[in-house]
Amino acid sequence: MAAVFASLLAGCDNSSSTISDQNAEEAIPAVFYETTEQCEADITKQQQEYQVLLEAHQQNQLAQPPTPPVMKVEDCAPQMQAAQQEHDRTAPVYSSLADCQAEGVQCETTPANAETSGYRPAYGGTFLYPYSSPSFVYLNFGGTNRSVYQPHTVFRSSQPGQVVTPLGRTVPQTSPGPVSVPRHTSVVAPQRPTGTAARGTITGRSSQGFGSTFKSTGRGGK
């Protein structure tokens, strides 16, 4: 698995933050998690594999030093909190369950403290893009300002085995950990519409396309 993904990274240039209709479906490396527990389990596994390869390198059994995991286990909780905050910020709220379900997603009631009450797409996990020019966001976690990767959350699809991006595009649901996904999944989600959203808000976005250029994650500093 690690060797396959390393090959993918070597053969894929993700340095550009510009997306067009021509490259929107191009595969790029990412990481996917739905829960903190998934993140912690995967990073623990990656760390163990890294230690094995590092020892092999130190014993001259491996020519090149291994690449360490892109996160630490203690990064998982703030990273997933940032993902939930992103979902709260961007998921449209509908006045009726039927309007929400018409978007092809599973739906949930809004939290008690939400600005607008109603129904919204259910949180389906987040893609992270830690390879080659990643972007970062900051959040307060336990009283400390933390820097984490920009989350790109998705919604649970009404169809098994799929998730829906905020731009209304359906992609296969992946296993936790390193994955290969279409470049368009790295586009920053639009801000949640004020008040309740009209039926077709999400599906309507899927037909807009990306034109000749469309900015995705941008760049930041950690």
mmCIF file of C-alpha atoms in Angstrom:
data_model
loop_
_atom_site.group_PDB
_atom_site.id
_atom_site.type_symbol
_atom_site.label_atom_id
_atom_site.label_comp_id
_atom_site.label_asym_id
_atom_site.label_seq_id
_atom_site.Cartn_x
_atom_site.Cartn_y
_atom_site.Cartn_z
ATOM 1 C CA MET A 1 0.000 0.000 0.000
ATOM 2 C CA ALA A 2 2.742 2.450 1.001
ATOM 3 C CA ALA A 3 4.788 1.643 -2.097
ATOM 4 C CA VAL A 4 1.781 2.066 -4.383
ATOM 5 C CA PHE A 5 0.927 5.421 -2.861
ATOM 6 C CA ALA A 6 4.528 6.590 -3.049
ATOM 7 C CA SER A 7 4.424 5.803 -6.757
ATOM 8 C CA LEU A 8 1.233 7.817 -7.114
ATOM 9 C CA LEU A 9 2.866 10.800 -5.422
ATOM 10 C CA ALA A 10 5.914 10.574 -7.640
ATOM 11 C CA GLY A 11 3.796 10.583 -10.776
ATOM 12 C CA CYS A 12 1.311 13.266 -9.853
ATOM 13 C CA ASP A 13 1.958 16.997 -9.780
ATOM 14 C CA ASN A 14 -0.400 18.607 -7.297
ATOM 15 C CA SER A 15 1.520 21.867 -7.048
ATOM 16 C CA SER A 16 -1.062 23.892 -8.960
ATOM 17 C CA SER A 17 -4.142 25.220 -7.211
ATOM 18 C CA THR A 18 -5.970 25.942 -10.471
ATOM 19 C CA ILE A 19 -8.812 23.672 -11.552
ATOM 20 C CA SER A 20 -10.436 23.680 -14.969
ATOM 21 C CA ASP A 21 -13.022 21.569 -16.727
ATOM 22 C CA GLN A 22 -10.089 19.875 -18.443
ATOM 23 C CA ASN A 23 -8.329 18.667 -15.282
ATOM 24 C CA ALA A 24 -11.206 18.441 -12.781
ATOM 25 C CA GLU A 25 -11.309 14.634 -12.972
ATOM 26 C CA GLU A 26 -7.550 14.189 -12.794
ATOM 27 C CA ALA A 27 -6.545 11.945 -9.883
ATOM 28 C CA ILE A 28 -4.560 13.555 -7.065
ATOM 29 C CA PRO A 29 -3.318 12.129 -3.739
ATOM 30 C CA ALA A 30 -5.268 12.936 -0.595
ATOM 31 C CA VAL A 31 -6.211 11.541 2.803
ATOM 32 C CA PHE A 32 -9.758 10.713 3.900
ATOM 33 C CA TYR A 33 -11.188 10.382 7.406
ATOM 34 C CA GLU A 34 -14.694 10.472 8.794
ATOM 35 C CA THR A 35 -13.903 10.236 12.510
ATOM 36 C CA THR A 36 -11.100 10.997 14.936
ATOM 37 C CA GLU A 37 -10.813 7.285 15.670
ATOM 38 C CA GLN A 38 -10.202 6.486 11.993
ATOM 39 C CA CYS A 39 -7.522 9.161 11.833
ATOM 40 C CA GLU A 40 -5.762 7.962 14.984
ATOM 41 C CA ALA A 41 -5.784 4.333 13.846
ATOM 42 C CA ASP A 42 -4.394 5.179 10.408
ATOM 43 C CA ILE A 43 -1.681 7.544 11.671
ATOM 44 C CA THR A 44 -0.629 4.967 14.267
ATOM 45 C CA LYS A 45 -0.280 2.388 11.488
ATOM 46 C CA GLN A 46 1.660 4.832 9.309
ATOM 47 C CA GLN A 47 3.984 5.653 12.198
ATOM 48 C CA GLN A 48 4.697 1.974 12.818
ATOM 49 C CA GLU A 49 5.464 1.395 9.139
ATOM 50 C CA TYR A 50 7.702 4.461 9.132
ATOM 51 C CA GLN A 51 9.711 3.180 12.099
ATOM 52 C CA VAL A 52 10.293 -0.159 10.360
ATOM 53 C CA LEU A 53 11.517 1.572 7.196
ATOM 54 C CA LEU A 54 13.632 4.027 9.198
ATOM 55 C CA GLU A 55 15.410 1.187 10.981
ATOM 56 C CA ALA A 56 16.001 -0.513 7.644
ATOM 57 C CA HIS A 57 17.513 2.700 6.288
ATOM 58 C CA GLN A 58 19.740 3.117 9.342
ATOM 59 C CA GLN A 59 20.997 -0.434 8.811
ATOM 60 C CA ASN A 60 21.754 0.343 5.149
ATOM 61 C CA GLN A 61 19.001 -1.987 3.989
ATOM 62 C CA LEU A 62 17.099 0.892 2.377
ATOM 63 C CA ALA A 63 18.850 3.383 0.125
ATOM 64 C CA GLN A 64 16.546 6.358 0.613
ATOM 65 C CA PRO A 65 15.248 7.581 3.987
ATOM 66 C CA PRO A 66 11.496 7.025 4.406
ATOM 67 C CA THR A 67 9.027 9.905 4.437
ATOM 68 C CA PRO A 68 7.437 10.397 7.871
ATOM 69 C CA PRO A 69 3.643 10.516 8.264
ATOM 70 C CA VAL A 70 2.097 13.878 7.409
ATOM 71 C CA MET A 71 0.352 14.055 10.793
ATOM 72 C CA LYS A 72 0.831 12.964 14.389
ATOM 73 C CA VAL A 73 -1.815 11.076 16.349
ATOM 74 C CA GLU A 74 -2.378 14.133 18.557
ATOM 75 C CA ASP A 75 -3.235 16.154 15.432
ATOM 76 C CA CYS A 76 -6.295 14.015 14.702
ATOM 77 C CA ALA A 77 -8.731 15.481 17.236
ATOM 78 C CA PRO A 78 -8.196 19.145 16.243
ATOM 79 C CA GLN A 79 -8.141 18.149 12.567
ATOM 80 C CA MET A 80 -11.534 16.486 12.809
ATOM 81 C CA GLN A 81 -12.927 19.345 14.894
ATOM 82 C CA ALA A 82 -11.932 21.659 12.055
ATOM 83 C CA ALA A 83 -13.766 19.362 9.644
ATOM 84 C CA GLN A 84 -16.949 19.540 11.712
ATOM 85 C CA GLN A 85 -16.675 23.327 11.867
ATOM 86 C CA GLU A 86 -16.270 23.403 8.087
ATOM 87 C CA HIS A 87 -19.404 21.295 7.737
ATOM 88 C CA ASP A 88 -21.286 23.700 10.022
ATOM 89 C CA ARG A 89 -20.024 26.643 7.955
ATOM 90 C CA THR A 90 -20.885 25.322 4.516
ATOM 91 C CA ALA A 91 -23.745 22.772 4.673
ATOM 92 C CA PRO A 92 -26.957 24.360 3.315
ATOM 93 C CA VAL A 93 -30.010 24.293 5.586
ATOM 94 C CA TYR A 94 -33.403 23.429 4.102
ATOM 95 C CA SER A 95 -36.824 24.166 5.521
ATOM 96 C CA SER A 96 -38.112 20.664 4.794
ATOM 97 C CA LEU A 97 -36.655 17.167 4.837
ATOM 98 C CA ALA A 98 -37.942 16.599 1.298
ATOM 99 C CA ASP A 99 -36.009 19.604 -0.046
ATOM 100 C CA CYS A 100 -32.832 18.333 1.597
ATOM 101 C CA GLN A 101 -33.243 14.764 0.357
ATOM 102 C CA ALA A 102 -33.887 16.049 -3.170
ATOM 103 C CA GLU A 103 -30.160 16.886 -3.296
ATOM 104 C CA GLY A 104 -29.359 13.160 -3.314
ATOM 105 C CA VAL A 105 -27.939 13.183 0.207
ATOM 106 C CA GLN A 106 -28.756 11.756 3.596
ATOM 107 C CA CYS A 107 -30.037 14.471 5.902
ATOM 108 C CA GLU A 108 -29.902 15.431 9.565
ATOM 109 C CA THR A 109 -31.594 18.057 11.691
ATOM 110 C CA THR A 110 -29.507 21.120 12.445
ATOM 111 C CA PRO A 111 -27.816 21.417 15.858
ATOM 112 C CA ALA A 112 -29.701 23.217 18.616
ATOM 113 C CA ASN A 113 -27.292 26.170 18.463
ATOM 114 C CA ALA A 114 -27.508 26.609 14.675
ATOM 115 C CA GLU A 115 -28.368 30.070 13.343
ATOM 116 C CA THR A 116 -31.002 28.549 11.063
ATOM 117 C CA SER A 117 -33.165 25.577 12.031
ATOM 118 C CA GLY A 118 -34.137 22.892 9.560
ATOM 119 C CA TYR A 119 -32.477 20.007 7.738
ATOM 120 C CA ARG A 120 -29.007 19.794 6.274
ATOM 121 C CA PRO A 121 -26.873 17.182 4.473
ATOM 122 C CA ALA A 122 -25.298 14.707 6.889
ATOM 123 C CA TYR A 123 -21.555 14.987 7.414
ATOM 124 C CA GLY A 124 -19.757 12.309 5.409
ATOM 125 C CA GLY A 125 -16.095 12.875 6.236
ATOM 126 C CA THR A 126 -13.306 15.072 4.964
ATOM 127 C CA PHE A 127 -10.566 14.973 2.374
ATOM 128 C CA LEU A 128 -7.191 16.469 3.301
ATOM 129 C CA TYR A 129 -4.432 17.395 0.849
ATOM 130 C CA PRO A 130 -1.132 17.324 2.786
ATOM 131 C CA TYR A 131 1.077 16.614 -0.221
ATOM 132 C CA SER A 132 2.750 19.373 -2.226
ATOM 133 C CA SER A 133 1.772 22.938 -1.252
ATOM 134 C CA PRO A 134 -0.904 22.162 1.364
ATOM 135 C CA SER A 135 -3.203 24.817 2.806
ATOM 136 C CA PHE A 136 -3.825 25.326 6.514
ATOM 137 C CA VAL A 137 -6.492 26.778 8.774
ATOM 138 C CA TYR A 138 -6.346 27.715 12.435
ATOM 139 C CA LEU A 139 -8.730 26.898 15.243
ATOM 140 C CA ASN A 140 -8.915 27.101 19.010
ATOM 141 C CA PHE A 141 -8.552 23.619 20.438
ATOM 142 C CA GLY A 142 -8.532 23.228 24.208
ATOM 143 C CA GLY A 143 -7.563 26.865 24.656
ATOM 144 C CA THR A 144 -4.651 26.607 22.227
ATOM 145 C CA ASN A 145 -4.484 28.005 18.704
ATOM 146 C CA ARG A 146 -3.764 25.042 16.416
ATOM 147 C CA SER A 147 -2.817 24.852 12.764
ATOM 148 C CA VAL A 148 -4.417 22.006 10.794
ATOM 149 C CA TYR A 149 -4.848 21.082 7.151
ATOM 150 C CA GLN A 150 -7.696 22.792 5.329
ATOM 151 C CA PRO A 151 -10.589 20.293 5.501
ATOM 152 C CA HIS A 152 -12.711 19.589 2.435
ATOM 153 C CA THR A 153 -15.837 17.981 3.798
ATOM 154 C CA VAL A 154 -18.334 15.866 1.893
ATOM 155 C CA PHE A 155 -21.935 14.787 2.488
ATOM 156 C CA ARG A 156 -23.322 11.298 2.880
ATOM 157 C CA SER A 157 -24.981 10.249 -0.343
ATOM 158 C CA SER A 158 -28.402 8.635 -0.507
ATOM 159 C CA GLN A 159 -26.666 6.014 -2.662
ATOM 160 C CA PRO A 160 -24.561 3.408 -0.792
ATOM 161 C CA GLY A 161 -20.817 3.601 -1.315
ATOM 162 C CA GLN A 162 -20.806 7.228 -2.432
ATOM 163 C CA VAL A 163 -20.331 10.718 -1.022
ATOM 164 C CA VAL A 164 -21.387 14.073 -2.446
ATOM 165 C CA THR A 165 -19.130 17.123 -2.568
ATOM 166 C CA PRO A 166 -20.465 20.604 -1.706
ATOM 167 C CA LEU A 167 -20.374 21.294 -5.453
ATOM 168 C CA GLY A 168 -22.848 18.481 -6.044
ATOM 169 C CA ARG A 169 -20.465 15.982 -7.578
ATOM 170 C CA THR A 170 -20.679 12.347 -6.526
ATOM 171 C CA VAL A 171 -17.497 10.377 -5.849
ATOM 172 C CA PRO A 172 -16.921 6.879 -4.435
ATOM 173 C CA GLN A 173 -16.675 6.633 -0.671
ATOM 174 C CA THR A 174 -13.126 5.621 0.186
ATOM 175 C CA SER A 175 -11.507 3.738 3.030
ATOM 176 C CA PRO A 176 -9.758 5.825 5.715
ATOM 177 C CA GLY A 177 -6.192 6.857 4.965
ATOM 178 C CA PRO A 178 -4.270 7.753 1.778
ATOM 179 C CA VAL A 179 -6.490 7.790 -1.308
ATOM 180 C CA SER A 180 -6.575 8.949 -4.905
ATOM 181 C CA VAL A 181 -9.463 11.301 -5.725
ATOM 182 C CA PRO A 182 -10.554 13.674 -8.510
ATOM 183 C CA ARG A 183 -8.909 17.097 -8.361
ATOM 184 C CA HIS A 184 -12.293 18.841 -8.122
ATOM 185 C CA THR A 185 -12.722 17.501 -4.574
ATOM 186 C CA SER A 186 -10.054 19.999 -3.473
ATOM 187 C CA VAL A 187 -12.213 23.033 -4.287
ATOM 188 C CA VAL A 188 -13.078 25.057 -1.192
ATOM 189 C CA ALA A 189 -16.799 24.728 -0.430
ATOM 190 C CA PRO A 190 -19.064 27.742 -0.943
ATOM 191 C CA GLN A 191 -20.292 29.562 2.156
ATOM 192 C CA ARG A 192 -23.609 28.261 3.497
ATOM 193 C CA PRO A 193 -26.490 30.295 2.029
ATOM 194 C CA THR A 194 -28.102 32.719 4.467
ATOM 195 C CA GLY A 195 -31.366 31.420 5.907
ATOM 196 C CA THR A 196 -32.904 28.343 4.345
ATOM 197 C CA ALA A 197 -31.620 27.167 0.976
ATOM 198 C CA ALA A 198 -33.737 26.572 -2.098
ATOM 199 C CA ARG A 199 -34.267 23.031 -3.342
ATOM 200 C CA GLY A 200 -31.551 22.219 -5.874
ATOM 201 C CA THR A 201 -28.873 24.418 -4.298
ATOM 202 C CA ILE A 202 -26.304 21.604 -4.299
ATOM 203 C CA THR A 203 -27.345 19.784 -7.471
ATOM 204 C CA GLY A 204 -27.431 23.092 -9.314
ATOM 205 C CA ARG A 205 -23.762 23.656 -8.548
ATOM 206 C CA SER A 206 -22.803 20.416 -10.294
ATOM 207 C CA SER A 207 -23.885 21.778 -13.668
ATOM 208 C CA GLN A 208 -21.902 25.018 -13.421
ATOM 209 C CA GLY A 209 -18.528 23.532 -14.332
ATOM 210 C CA PHE A 210 -15.175 25.130 -13.590
ATOM 211 C CA GLY A 211 -14.669 27.260 -16.665
ATOM 212 C CA SER A 212 -11.102 27.756 -17.820
ATOM 213 C CA THR A 213 -9.730 28.353 -14.317
ATOM 214 C CA PHE A 214 -11.040 27.771 -10.823
ATOM 215 C CA LYS A 215 -9.058 28.149 -7.610
ATOM 216 C CA SER A 216 -8.964 25.169 -5.298
ATOM 217 C CA THR A 217 -7.203 24.978 -1.947
ATOM 218 C CA GLY A 218 -4.914 27.931 -2.362
ATOM 219 C CA ARG A 219 -1.755 27.984 -0.276
ATOM 220 C CA GLY A 220 -0.895 28.801 3.284
ATOM 221 C CA GLY A 221 1.833 28.589 5.854
ATOM 222 C CA LYS A 222 2.060 26.403 8.918
#
